[in-house]
Amino acid sequence: MAIDGKLTSKRILWPQWIAGFGVLLLGTEVGLMGGWSSPYISELISPNSSFTITMSELSWVVSLFNLGRLTGCIKGALCSGYFGSEKTILISSMPITLSWLFIILANRVEWIYIARFLGGLSLGMVYSCYSLYLGEIANPDIRGALVAMGTTGLPIGNLLMSVMGAYLSMYTSALIALISCIVIIIIFVWLPESPYYLIKKKLDEKAKHSIQWYHRDCDVEQEFKEMQIFVESLNRQSLLDTLKEFKIFHYRKSITIVSILIVYSQLSGINSILFYMESILTTAKVSVIEPAQVVIIVMTGGVVASCLSIFLLDRFGRKFLMIASCSAILLSYSILTLEFHLLDFGFDSEKVEGLAIIGMILFYISIFTGIILVPSTMMGEIFPPHLKCIAACIVSISGSVIAFLSTLTYLTLLDFMTEKYLFLFYGLLVASCIPFTLFLVPETKGLSLQEIQNKLMGKDDNDKALRASTCVDKDKFSQERNFGLYVISRDD
């Protein structure tokens, strides 16, 4: 934090890491629910199940997760405005807690419907507010790392569920996840609300307490004054005025670009592969390794790729990673398509089953290397702070609708095309993202927020020193640039 225009040499960061760890746990919970269907589909449709479901009901069990996500995006945006980002995260932990409870109590398919919908509701709420919360409480030096922690929760949850699903019953895995939810609730009941929200609500003393808790080594009064100036500058504009700004061409262009990238990420088949992975491997006659164990290997690759992508993003740029990811996804789907064609031609399954394993591992690594990460990253880069919340809501709704439709139609398309052509169809859809990224998506690597806005407007503004001089000092300019605030101090 800045004190008298200079950065302190030593910072106490553990309170912020606790907040990041809480978000990581919650992200892991929704990842658990996201990966739940893959290991337990066979149990649900088994004649030995305590209750049986039809294939039509199974399609709804899988797809209701994304319908809940759609609702959660809207609810999360509304709750962030009314209750604050920290309280919204606490609220978002309630539906996922109930979802595990309902799975434990389930004796008919309707309980599973409700559980899956509530799990998706939590996912939508979490991903509409967690980056806002961490951005408001984190020091610029670790803000990116904290946000990345929240992002990696999803593949970690997928991995843990694949492990539990291979060795534990549906009841036992749900009980473990339920206990973890209780820990999350305790953490966020204890953590103070974001100081920005408290200042907005004129709760000055509570805001100072929050600043003191999250930034224990800062000058509380000075930090409070700086936050107060920023919040007041945003409050001068009404919601209607904010919405009118989306009529501006480069903002429309921004929201269109990010929405299309999000849509492509859902059209990639990520949800269908995640929800039906074990069934796909069984159909591919994988026997050298148990399909459940292959799922564990695949999920591990996703976690590793998610962690590596944090470093690759700033080294190679957004466009390169997006294009590389889409190309690798096309290759992975081509490998899966080849596997099913060879089986149809009568090849020995033991000789070609390695193709299915390689294709699935490559797919999951490719997904978390670029096509999932890049749209979320650009979401936080190409919009000014006062538009991010509304833009995130619009973009998340677009992605949720496509995710819901893609999972709902998967079994229908599978019956129509079979695995021999369905995966190739998904691959060709993703391949169409390559020219879109190449020619229409701006590269934001190494650019400040203002430089990105200038690029979208077609301006060529390389005079960083001039903009830096309009700030109170260079350290403050650098700090605000990293946070994406760009508060320009003026003599009013």
CSV table of C-alpha atoms in Angstrom, one decimal:
chain,number,residue,atom,x,y,z
A,1,MET,CA,0.0,0.0,0.0
A,2,ALA,CA,1.1,3.5,-0.7
A,3,ILE,CA,2.1,5.6,2.3
A,4,ASP,CA,3.2,9.3,1.7
A,5,GLY,CA,3.5,8.5,-2.0
A,6,LYS,CA,5.8,5.6,-1.5
A,7,LEU,CA,5.3,1.9,-1.3
A,8,THR,CA,6.1,0.1,1.9
A,9,SER,CA,9.0,-2.3,1.7
A,10,LYS,CA,7.3,-5.0,3.8
A,11,ARG,CA,3.7,-6.1,3.6
A,12,ILE,CA,1.6,-8.4,5.7
A,13,LEU,CA,-0.3,-10.4,3.2
A,14,TRP,CA,-1.6,-13.5,5.1
A,15,PRO,CA,-5.2,-12.0,5.6
A,16,GLN,CA,-5.5,-11.7,1.9
A,17,TRP,CA,-4.3,-15.2,1.3
A,18,ILE,CA,-6.9,-16.5,3.7
A,19,ALA,CA,-9.6,-14.8,1.6
A,20,GLY,CA,-8.0,-16.3,-1.5
A,21,PHE,CA,-8.0,-19.7,0.1
A,22,GLY,CA,-11.7,-19.4,1.0
A,23,VAL,CA,-12.5,-18.6,-2.7
A,24,LEU,CA,-10.3,-21.5,-3.8
A,25,LEU,CA,-12.3,-23.9,-1.5
A,26,LEU,CA,-15.6,-22.5,-2.9
A,27,GLY,CA,-14.3,-22.9,-6.5
A,28,THR,CA,-13.4,-26.4,-5.6
A,29,GLU,CA,-16.9,-27.1,-4.4
A,30,VAL,CA,-18.5,-26.0,-7.6
A,31,GLY,CA,-15.8,-28.0,-9.5
A,32,LEU,CA,-16.9,-31.1,-7.5
A,33,MET,CA,-20.5,-30.6,-8.5
A,34,GLY,CA,-19.5,-30.0,-12.1
A,35,GLY,CA,-17.5,-33.3,-12.2
A,36,TRP,CA,-20.1,-35.2,-10.2
A,37,SER,CA,-22.1,-36.7,-13.1
A,38,SER,CA,-19.2,-38.3,-14.9
A,39,PRO,CA,-18.5,-41.0,-12.2
A,40,TYR,CA,-22.1,-41.4,-11.0
A,41,ILE,CA,-24.0,-41.7,-14.3
A,42,SER,CA,-23.5,-45.4,-14.4
A,43,GLU,CA,-24.7,-45.7,-10.8
A,44,LEU,CA,-27.8,-43.7,-11.5
A,45,ILE,CA,-28.8,-45.7,-14.6
A,46,SER,CA,-27.9,-49.1,-13.0
A,47,PRO,CA,-30.7,-51.5,-12.2
A,48,ASN,CA,-29.2,-51.9,-8.7
A,49,SER,CA,-29.6,-48.1,-8.0
A,50,SER,CA,-32.0,-47.2,-5.2
A,51,PHE,CA,-33.9,-45.3,-7.9
A,52,THR,CA,-33.6,-45.6,-11.6
A,53,ILE,CA,-33.7,-42.8,-14.2
A,54,THR,CA,-34.4,-42.7,-17.9
A,55,MET,CA,-32.0,-41.4,-20.5
A,56,SER,CA,-34.2,-38.3,-21.0
A,57,GLU,CA,-34.1,-37.7,-17.2
A,58,LEU,CA,-30.3,-38.2,-17.3
A,59,SER,CA,-30.0,-35.4,-19.9
A,60,TRP,CA,-31.8,-33.0,-17.5
A,61,VAL,CA,-29.7,-34.1,-14.6
A,62,VAL,CA,-26.6,-33.1,-16.5
A,63,SER,CA,-27.9,-29.9,-18.1
A,64,LEU,CA,-29.8,-28.4,-15.1
A,65,PHE,CA,-26.3,-27.6,-13.7
A,66,ASN,CA,-25.9,-25.0,-16.5
A,67,LEU,CA,-29.5,-23.7,-16.2
A,68,GLY,CA,-28.7,-23.0,-12.5
A,69,ARG,CA,-25.5,-21.3,-13.6
A,70,LEU,CA,-27.5,-18.9,-15.9
A,71,THR,CA,-29.7,-17.9,-13.0
A,72,GLY,CA,-26.7,-17.6,-10.7
A,73,CYS,CA,-25.0,-15.0,-13.0
A,74,ILE,CA,-28.0,-12.7,-12.7
A,75,LYS,CA,-28.4,-13.3,-8.9
A,76,GLY,CA,-24.7,-12.8,-8.3
A,77,ALA,CA,-24.6,-9.5,-10.1
A,78,LEU,CA,-27.6,-8.2,-8.1
A,79,CYS,CA,-26.3,-9.5,-4.8
A,80,SER,CA,-22.9,-7.8,-5.3
A,81,GLY,CA,-24.6,-4.5,-5.6
A,82,TYR,CA,-27.0,-4.9,-2.7
A,83,PHE,CA,-24.9,-6.9,-0.2
A,84,GLY,CA,-21.3,-6.5,-1.3
A,85,SER,CA,-18.9,-8.9,-2.9
A,86,GLU,CA,-17.8,-10.7,0.3
A,87,LYS,CA,-21.4,-11.3,1.4
A,88,THR,CA,-22.3,-12.5,-2.1
A,89,ILE,CA,-19.6,-15.1,-1.9
A,90,LEU,CA,-21.1,-16.2,1.5
A,91,ILE,CA,-24.6,-16.3,0.0
A,92,SER,CA,-23.3,-18.3,-3.0
A,93,SER,CA,-22.0,-21.0,-0.6
A,94,MET,CA,-25.5,-21.7,0.6
A,95,PRO,CA,-27.0,-23.3,-2.6
A,96,ILE,CA,-24.0,-25.6,-3.1
A,97,THR,CA,-24.3,-26.7,0.6
A,98,LEU,CA,-28.0,-27.5,0.1
A,99,SER,CA,-27.2,-29.4,-3.2
A,100,TRP,CA,-24.9,-31.9,-1.4
A,101,LEU,CA,-27.6,-32.3,1.3
A,102,PHE,CA,-30.2,-33.1,-1.3
A,103,ILE,CA,-28.0,-35.7,-3.0
A,104,ILE,CA,-27.5,-37.4,0.4
A,105,LEU,CA,-31.3,-37.4,0.9
A,106,ALA,CA,-32.2,-38.3,-2.7
A,107,ASN,CA,-34.6,-41.2,-3.2
A,108,ARG,CA,-36.0,-40.0,-6.5
A,109,VAL,CA,-34.7,-38.1,-9.5
A,110,GLU,CA,-36.4,-34.8,-8.6
A,111,TRP,CA,-33.9,-34.4,-5.6
A,112,ILE,CA,-31.0,-34.7,-8.1
A,113,TYR,CA,-32.7,-32.1,-10.4
A,114,ILE,CA,-32.8,-29.6,-7.5
A,115,ALA,CA,-29.3,-30.5,-6.4
A,116,ARG,CA,-27.8,-29.9,-9.8
A,117,PHE,CA,-29.7,-26.7,-10.3
A,118,LEU,CA,-28.5,-25.3,-6.9
A,119,GLY,CA,-24.9,-26.4,-7.7
A,120,GLY,CA,-25.0,-24.4,-11.0
A,121,LEU,CA,-26.6,-21.5,-9.1
A,122,SER,CA,-23.5,-21.3,-6.9
A,123,LEU,CA,-21.2,-21.6,-9.9
A,124,GLY,CA,-22.9,-18.6,-11.6
A,125,MET,CA,-22.9,-16.5,-8.4
A,126,VAL,CA,-19.2,-17.3,-7.5
A,127,TYR,CA,-17.8,-16.5,-11.0
A,128,SER,CA,-19.8,-13.2,-11.2
A,129,CYS,CA,-18.3,-11.8,-7.9
A,130,TYR,CA,-15.1,-13.6,-6.8
A,131,SER,CA,-12.7,-11.6,-9.0
A,132,LEU,CA,-14.4,-8.4,-7.9
A,133,TYR,CA,-14.0,-9.3,-4.2
A,134,LEU,CA,-10.4,-10.3,-4.5
A,135,GLY,CA,-9.6,-7.2,-6.6
A,136,GLU,CA,-11.1,-5.0,-3.9
A,137,ILE,CA,-9.2,-6.5,-1.0
A,138,ALA,CA,-5.9,-7.6,-2.5
A,139,ASN,CA,-2.5,-5.9,-2.7
A,140,PRO,CA,-1.5,-5.3,-6.4
A,141,ASP,CA,1.6,-7.5,-5.9
A,142,ILE,CA,-0.5,-10.7,-5.3
A,143,ARG,CA,-3.9,-9.8,-6.9
A,144,GLY,CA,-3.2,-11.8,-10.0
A,145,ALA,CA,-2.1,-14.8,-8.0
A,146,LEU,CA,-5.2,-14.6,-5.8
A,147,VAL,CA,-7.6,-14.5,-8.8
A,148,ALA,CA,-5.7,-17.4,-10.4
A,149,MET,CA,-6.2,-19.4,-7.2
A,150,GLY,CA,-10.0,-19.0,-7.5
A,151,THR,CA,-9.8,-20.0,-11.2
A,152,THR,CA,-7.9,-23.2,-10.4
A,153,GLY,CA,-10.6,-24.3,-7.9
A,154,LEU,CA,-12.7,-25.6,-10.8
A,155,PRO,CA,-10.3,-28.2,-12.3
A,156,ILE,CA,-9.1,-29.1,-8.7
A,157,GLY,CA,-12.7,-29.9,-7.9
A,158,ASN,CA,-13.1,-31.9,-11.1
A,159,LEU,CA,-10.0,-33.9,-10.2
A,160,LEU,CA,-11.1,-34.6,-6.6
A,161,MET,CA,-14.6,-35.7,-7.7
A,162,SER,CA,-13.1,-38.1,-10.2
A,163,VAL,CA,-11.0,-39.7,-7.4
A,164,MET,CA,-13.9,-39.9,-5.0
A,165,GLY,CA,-16.2,-41.2,-7.7
A,166,ALA,CA,-13.8,-44.0,-8.5
A,167,TYR,CA,-13.7,-45.3,-4.9
A,168,LEU,CA,-16.6,-43.8,-2.9
A,169,SER,CA,-20.3,-44.1,-3.1
A,170,MET,CA,-22.5,-41.2,-4.2
A,171,TYR,CA,-23.6,-40.7,-0.5
A,172,THR,CA,-20.1,-40.7,0.9
A,173,SER,CA,-18.6,-38.3,-1.6
A,174,ALA,CA,-21.6,-35.9,-1.1
A,175,LEU,CA,-21.1,-36.1,2.7
A,176,ILE,CA,-17.4,-35.1,2.4
A,177,ALA,CA,-18.3,-32.2,0.1
A,178,LEU,CA,-21.0,-31.1,2.6
A,179,ILE,CA,-18.5,-30.9,5.4
A,180,SER,CA,-16.2,-28.8,3.3
A,181,CYS,CA,-19.0,-26.4,2.6
A,182,ILE,CA,-19.5,-25.8,6.3
A,183,VAL,CA,-15.8,-24.8,6.6
A,184,ILE,CA,-16.3,-22.3,3.8
A,185,ILE,CA,-19.3,-20.8,5.4
A,186,ILE,CA,-17.4,-20.4,8.7
A,187,ILE,CA,-14.5,-18.6,6.8
A,188,PHE,CA,-16.7,-16.1,5.1
A,189,VAL,CA,-18.9,-15.4,8.1
A,190,TRP,CA,-15.6,-14.5,9.9
A,191,LEU,CA,-14.0,-12.4,7.1
A,192,PRO,CA,-15.0,-8.7,6.9
A,193,GLU,CA,-16.8,-7.1,4.0
A,194,SER,CA,-14.8,-5.3,1.2
A,195,PRO,CA,-13.9,-1.8,2.3
A,196,TYR,CA,-15.1,-0.4,-1.0
A,197,TYR,CA,-18.7,-1.6,-0.4
A,198,LEU,CA,-18.6,-0.3,3.2
A,199,ILE,CA,-17.5,3.1,2.0
A,200,LYS,CA,-20.3,3.1,-0.6
A,201,LYS,CA,-22.8,2.4,2.2
A,202,LYS,CA,-21.3,5.2,4.3
A,203,LEU,CA,-20.2,2.7,7.0
A,204,ASP,CA,-16.9,4.5,7.5
A,205,GLU,CA,-15.8,2.9,10.8
A,206,LYS,CA,-16.5,-0.6,9.5
A,207,ALA,CA,-14.6,0.3,6.3
A,208,LYS,CA,-11.6,1.4,8.3
A,209,HIS,CA,-11.7,-1.8,10.3
A,210,SER,CA,-11.9,-3.8,7.0
A,211,ILE,CA,-8.8,-1.9,5.6
A,212,GLN,CA,-7.0,-2.6,8.8
A,213,TRP,CA,-7.8,-6.3,8.7
A,214,TYR,CA,-6.9,-6.9,5.1
A,215,HIS,CA,-3.9,-4.5,4.9
A,216,ARG,CA,-2.4,-4.6,8.3
A,217,ASP,CA,0.7,-2.6,7.5
A,218,CYS,CA,-0.9,0.4,5.7
A,219,ASP,CA,-1.8,3.9,6.7
A,220,VAL,CA,-5.5,3.3,7.3
A,221,GLU,CA,-6.6,6.9,7.1
A,222,GLN,CA,-4.8,7.6,3.9
A,223,GLU,CA,-6.0,4.4,2.3
A,224,PHE,CA,-9.5,5.2,3.4
A,225,LYS,CA,-9.4,8.6,1.8
A,226,GLU,CA,-8.1,7.3,-1.5
A,227,MET,CA,-10.8,4.6,-1.6
A,228,GLN,CA,-13.4,7.2,-0.7
A,229,ILE,CA,-12.4,9.5,-3.5
A,230,PHE,CA,-12.6,6.6,-6.0
A,231,VAL,CA,-16.0,5.4,-4.7
A,232,GLU,CA,-17.4,8.9,-4.8
A,233,SER,CA,-16.2,9.3,-8.4
A,234,LEU,CA,-18.2,6.2,-9.4
A,235,ASN,CA,-21.3,7.1,-7.5
A,236,ARG,CA,-21.7,10.3,-9.5
A,237,GLN,CA,-23.0,8.3,-12.4
A,238,SER,CA,-26.4,6.6,-12.3
A,239,LEU,CA,-27.1,3.0,-13.5
A,240,LEU,CA,-29.0,4.3,-16.5
A,241,ASP,CA,-26.0,6.5,-17.5
A,242,THR,CA,-23.8,3.5,-17.1
A,243,LEU,CA,-26.0,1.4,-19.4
A,244,LYS,CA,-26.1,4.1,-22.0
A,245,GLU,CA,-22.3,3.9,-22.3
A,246,PHE,CA,-22.7,0.5,-24.0
A,247,LYS,CA,-24.0,2.4,-27.0
A,248,ILE,CA,-20.4,3.6,-27.6
A,249,PHE,CA,-18.9,1.7,-30.4
A,250,HIS,CA,-15.7,0.4,-28.8
A,251,TYR,CA,-17.7,-0.8,-25.7
A,252,ARG,CA,-20.1,-2.6,-28.0
A,253,LYS,CA,-17.1,-4.1,-29.8
A,254,SER,CA,-15.6,-5.2,-26.5
A,255,ILE,CA,-18.7,-6.9,-25.2
A,256,THR,CA,-19.2,-8.6,-28.5
A,257,ILE,CA,-15.7,-9.9,-28.7
A,258,VAL,CA,-15.7,-11.3,-25.1
A,259,SER,CA,-19.2,-12.8,-25.5
A,260,ILE,CA,-18.2,-14.6,-28.7
A,261,LEU,CA,-15.0,-16.0,-27.0
A,262,ILE,CA,-17.1,-17.2,-24.1
A,263,VAL,CA,-19.6,-18.8,-26.5
A,264,TYR,CA,-16.8,-20.6,-28.2
A,265,SER,CA,-15.5,-21.9,-24.9
A,266,GLN,CA,-18.9,-23.5,-24.3
A,267,LEU,CA,-19.3,-24.8,-27.8
A,268,SER,CA,-16.0,-26.6,-27.4
A,269,GLY,CA,-17.9,-29.4,-25.7
A,270,ILE,CA,-16.2,-28.9,-22.3
A,271,ASN,CA,-19.4,-29.5,-20.4
A,272,SER,CA,-20.4,-32.6,-22.4
A,273,ILE,CA,-16.9,-34.1,-22.1
A,274,LEU,CA,-16.7,-33.3,-18.4
A,275,PHE,CA,-20.2,-34.7,-17.5
A,276,TYR,CA,-20.0,-37.8,-19.7
A,277,MET,CA,-16.2,-38.5,-19.7
A,278,GLU,CA,-16.4,-41.9,-18.1
A,279,SER,CA,-19.2,-43.0,-20.3
A,280,ILE,CA,-17.3,-41.9,-23.4
A,281,LEU,CA,-14.2,-43.9,-22.4
A,282,THR,CA,-16.3,-46.9,-21.7
A,283,THR,CA,-17.9,-46.6,-25.2
A,284,ALA,CA,-14.4,-46.3,-26.6
A,285,LYS,CA,-13.7,-49.7,-25.0
A,286,VAL,CA,-10.8,-48.5,-22.9
A,287,SER,CA,-9.6,-51.4,-20.8
A,288,VAL,CA,-5.9,-51.1,-20.4
A,289,ILE,CA,-6.7,-48.7,-17.5
A,290,GLU,CA,-10.1,-48.5,-15.8
A,291,PRO,CA,-12.1,-45.6,-17.3
A,292,ALA,CA,-12.5,-44.1,-13.8
A,293,GLN,CA,-8.7,-44.0,-13.4
A,294,VAL,CA,-8.3,-42.5,-16.9
A,295,VAL,CA,-10.6,-39.7,-15.8
A,296,ILE,CA,-8.3,-39.0,-12.8
A,297,ILE,CA,-5.3,-38.8,-15.1
A,298,VAL,CA,-7.2,-36.5,-17.4
A,299,MET,CA,-8.3,-34.2,-14.6
A,300,THR,CA,-4.8,-34.1,-13.2
A,301,GLY,CA,-3.6,-32.8,-16.6
A,302,GLY,CA,-6.3,-30.1,-16.4
A,303,VAL,CA,-5.0,-28.9,-13.0
A,304,VAL,CA,-1.4,-28.8,-14.3
A,305,ALA,CA,-2.4,-27.0,-17.4
A,306,SER,CA,-4.5,-24.5,-15.4
A,307,CYS,CA,-1.5,-23.7,-13.2
A,308,LEU,CA,1.0,-23.4,-16.2
A,309,SER,CA,-1.4,-21.1,-18.1
A,310,ILE,CA,-0.9,-18.4,-15.5
A,311,PHE,CA,2.7,-18.1,-16.6
A,312,LEU,CA,2.1,-18.8,-20.3
A,313,LEU,CA,-0.5,-16.0,-20.5
A,314,ASP,CA,1.9,-13.1,-19.9
A,315,ARG,CA,4.7,-14.8,-21.7
A,316,PHE,CA,3.1,-15.6,-25.1
A,317,GLY,CA,0.0,-13.4,-25.1
A,318,ARG,CA,-3.8,-14.0,-25.2
A,319,LYS,CA,-4.1,-14.4,-28.9
A,320,PHE,CA,-1.4,-17.0,-29.2
A,321,LEU,CA,-2.7,-19.1,-26.3
A,322,MET,CA,-6.3,-18.9,-27.7
A,323,ILE,CA,-5.2,-20.0,-31.2
A,324,ALA,CA,-2.9,-22.7,-29.8
A,325,SER,CA,-5.7,-24.0,-27.5
A,326,CYS,CA,-8.3,-24.1,-30.3
A,327,SER,CA,-5.8,-25.9,-32.6
A,328,ALA,CA,-5.0,-28.5,-30.0
A,329,ILE,CA,-8.7,-29.1,-29.2
A,330,LEU,CA,-9.3,-29.7,-33.0
A,331,LEU,CA,-6.4,-32.2,-32.9
A,332,SER,CA,-7.8,-34.0,-29.8
A,333,TYR,CA,-11.2,-34.3,-31.3
A,334,SER,CA,-9.7,-35.6,-34.5
A,335,ILE,CA,-7.9,-38.3,-32.5
A,336,LEU,CA,-11.2,-39.3,-30.7
A,337,THR,CA,-13.0,-39.4,-34.1
A,338,LEU,CA,-10.3,-41.6,-35.5
A,339,GLU,CA,-10.6,-44.0,-32.6
A,340,PHE,CA,-14.3,-44.5,-33.1
A,341,HIS,CA,-13.9,-44.9,-36.9
A,342,LEU,CA,-11.3,-47.6,-36.3
A,343,LEU,CA,-13.5,-49.4,-33.9
A,344,ASP,CA,-16.4,-49.2,-36.4
A,345,PHE,CA,-14.0,-50.7,-39.1
A,346,GLY,CA,-13.4,-53.7,-36.8
A,347,PHE,CA,-10.0,-52.9,-35.4
A,348,ASP,CA,-9.1,-54.6,-32.2
A,349,SER,CA,-10.0,-52.3,-29.3
A,350,GLU,CA,-6.9,-53.1,-27.4
A,351,LYS,CA,-4.7,-51.8,-30.2
A,352,VAL,CA,-6.5,-48.5,-30.7
A,353,GLU,CA,-7.7,-47.6,-27.2
A,354,GLY,CA,-4.6,-45.5,-26.6
A,355,LEU,CA,-6.0,-43.0,-29.0
A,356,ALA,CA,-9.0,-42.3,-26.8
A,357,ILE,CA,-6.8,-41.8,-23.8
A,358,ILE,CA,-4.4,-39.5,-25.6
A,359,GLY,CA,-7.2,-37.6,-27.2
A,360,MET,CA,-9.0,-37.0,-23.9
A,361,ILE,CA,-5.8,-35.9,-22.0
A,362,LEU,CA,-4.9,-33.6,-24.9
A,363,PHE,CA,-8.4,-32.1,-24.9
A,364,TYR,CA,-8.5,-31.3,-21.2
A,365,ILE,CA,-5.0,-29.8,-21.2
A,366,SER,CA,-5.9,-27.7,-24.3
A,367,ILE,CA,-9.1,-26.5,-22.7
A,368,PHE,CA,-7.5,-25.1,-19.5
A,369,THR,CA,-4.4,-23.8,-21.4
A,370,GLY,CA,-6.4,-21.2,-23.3
A,371,ILE,CA,-10.0,-21.3,-24.3
A,372,ILE,CA,-11.3,-21.2,-20.8
A,373,LEU,CA,-8.7,-18.8,-19.3
A,374,VAL,CA,-8.4,-16.2,-22.1
A,375,PRO,CA,-12.0,-15.0,-22.2
A,376,SER,CA,-12.1,-14.6,-18.4
A,377,THR,CA,-8.8,-12.7,-18.5
A,378,MET,CA,-9.9,-10.4,-21.2
A,379,MET,CA,-13.2,-9.8,-19.4
A,380,GLY,CA,-11.2,-8.0,-16.7
A,381,GLU,CA,-9.0,-6.1,-19.2
A,382,ILE,CA,-11.0,-4.5,-21.9
A,383,PHE,CA,-13.7,-2.9,-19.8
A,384,PRO,CA,-13.3,0.1,-17.5
A,385,PRO,CA,-14.0,-0.6,-13.8
A,386,HIS,CA,-17.5,0.9,-13.7
A,387,LEU,CA,-18.6,-1.3,-16.6
A,388,LYS,CA,-17.0,-4.6,-15.6
A,389,CYS,CA,-19.9,-5.8,-13.3
A,390,ILE,CA,-22.6,-5.2,-15.9
A,391,ALA,CA,-20.4,-6.5,-18.8
A,392,ALA,CA,-19.5,-9.6,-16.7
A,393,CYS,CA,-23.2,-10.3,-16.1
A,394,ILE,CA,-24.1,-10.0,-19.8
A,395,VAL,CA,-21.2,-12.2,-20.9
A,396,SER,CA,-21.8,-14.8,-18.2
A,397,ILE,CA,-25.5,-15.1,-19.3
A,398,SER,CA,-24.4,-15.6,-22.9
A,399,GLY,CA,-22.0,-18.4,-21.9
A,400,SER,CA,-24.5,-20.0,-19.5
A,401,VAL,CA,-27.2,-20.2,-22.2
A,402,ILE,CA,-24.9,-21.9,-24.6
A,403,ALA,CA,-23.6,-24.2,-21.9
A,404,PHE,CA,-27.1,-25.3,-21.0
A,405,LEU,CA,-28.1,-25.9,-24.6
A,406,SER,CA,-24.9,-27.8,-25.5
A,407,THR,CA,-25.3,-30.2,-22.6
A,408,LEU,CA,-29.1,-30.6,-23.1
A,409,THR,CA,-28.6,-31.5,-26.8
A,410,TYR,CA,-25.6,-33.7,-26.3
A,411,LEU,CA,-27.4,-37.0,-26.1
A,412,THR,CA,-29.7,-36.0,-29.0
A,413,LEU,CA,-26.8,-35.2,-31.2
A,414,LEU,CA,-25.0,-38.3,-30.1
A,415,ASP,CA,-28.0,-40.4,-31.3
A,416,PHE,CA,-28.1,-38.5,-34.6
A,417,MET,CA,-24.3,-38.4,-35.4
A,418,THR,CA,-22.8,-41.1,-33.2
A,419,GLU,CA,-19.3,-40.6,-31.7
A,420,LYS,CA,-17.7,-41.0,-35.1
A,421,TYR,CA,-19.0,-37.5,-36.2
A,422,LEU,CA,-20.1,-35.7,-33.1
A,423,PHE,CA,-16.6,-35.0,-31.8
A,424,LEU,CA,-15.4,-33.9,-35.3
A,425,PHE,CA,-18.4,-31.5,-35.4
A,426,TYR,CA,-17.3,-30.0,-32.0
A,427,GLY,CA,-13.8,-29.7,-33.3
A,428,LEU,CA,-14.8,-27.9,-36.5
A,429,LEU,CA,-16.9,-25.4,-34.4
A,430,VAL,CA,-13.8,-24.6,-32.3
A,431,ALA,CA,-11.6,-24.3,-35.4
A,432,SER,CA,-13.8,-21.4,-36.6
A,433,CYS,CA,-12.6,-19.5,-33.5
A,434,ILE,CA,-9.1,-19.4,-34.9
A,435,PRO,CA,-9.7,-16.8,-37.7
A,436,PHE,CA,-11.9,-14.9,-35.4
A,437,THR,CA,-9.2,-14.6,-32.8
A,438,LEU,CA,-6.5,-13.9,-35.4
A,439,PHE,CA,-8.2,-11.0,-37.1
A,440,LEU,CA,-10.7,-9.6,-34.6
A,441,VAL,CA,-9.5,-10.2,-31.1
A,442,PRO,CA,-7.1,-7.5,-29.7
A,443,GLU,CA,-3.8,-8.5,-28.1
A,444,THR,CA,-3.8,-7.1,-24.5
A,445,LYS,CA,-0.5,-8.6,-23.3
A,446,GLY,CA,1.6,-6.0,-21.5
A,447,LEU,CA,-0.9,-3.1,-22.2
A,448,SER,CA,-2.4,-0.9,-19.5
A,449,LEU,CA,-6.2,-0.4,-19.3
A,450,GLN,CA,-6.0,3.0,-21.1
A,451,GLU,CA,-3.8,1.5,-23.9
A,452,ILE,CA,-6.3,-1.3,-24.4
A,453,GLN,CA,-9.2,1.3,-24.6
A,454,ASN,CA,-7.1,3.3,-27.2
A,455,LYS,CA,-6.5,0.2,-29.2
A,456,LEU,CA,-10.2,-0.6,-29.3
A,457,MET,CA,-10.9,2.9,-30.4
A,458,GLY,CA,-8.3,2.8,-33.1
A,459,LYS,CA,-6.0,5.3,-31.4
A,460,ASP,CA,-2.2,5.1,-31.4
A,461,ASP,CA,-1.2,6.4,-28.0
A,462,ASN,CA,2.2,5.3,-26.8
A,463,ASP,CA,2.8,8.3,-24.6
A,464,LYS,CA,2.8,6.5,-21.2
A,465,ALA,CA,4.9,9.1,-19.6
A,466,LEU,CA,2.3,11.8,-20.3
A,467,ARG,CA,-0.5,9.8,-18.7
A,468,ALA,CA,1.7,8.9,-15.7
A,469,SER,CA,2.4,12.6,-15.1
A,470,THR,CA,-1.3,13.3,-14.7
A,471,CYS,CA,-1.4,11.1,-11.6
A,472,VAL,CA,-0.2,12.2,-8.2
A,473,ASP,CA,3.0,10.2,-8.5
A,474,LYS,CA,4.4,7.4,-10.6
A,475,ASP,CA,4.1,4.8,-7.8
A,476,LYS,CA,0.4,5.6,-7.4
A,477,PHE,CA,0.0,5.5,-11.2
A,478,SER,CA,1.6,2.1,-11.4
A,479,GLN,CA,-0.5,0.8,-8.5
A,480,GLU,CA,-3.8,2.1,-9.9
A,481,ARG,CA,-2.9,0.8,-13.4
A,482,ASN,CA,-2.3,-2.7,-12.0
A,483,PHE,CA,-5.7,-2.6,-10.3
A,484,GLY,CA,-7.3,-1.2,-13.4
A,485,LEU,CA,-8.8,1.9,-11.7
A,486,TYR,CA,-7.1,4.8,-13.5
A,487,VAL,CA,-8.2,7.4,-11.1
A,488,ILE,CA,-6.8,10.6,-12.5
A,489,SER,CA,-6.4,13.2,-9.7
A,490,ARG,CA,-7.7,16.6,-10.6
A,491,ASP,CA,-7.8,20.0,-8.8
A,492,ASP,CA,-11.6,20.4,-8.7
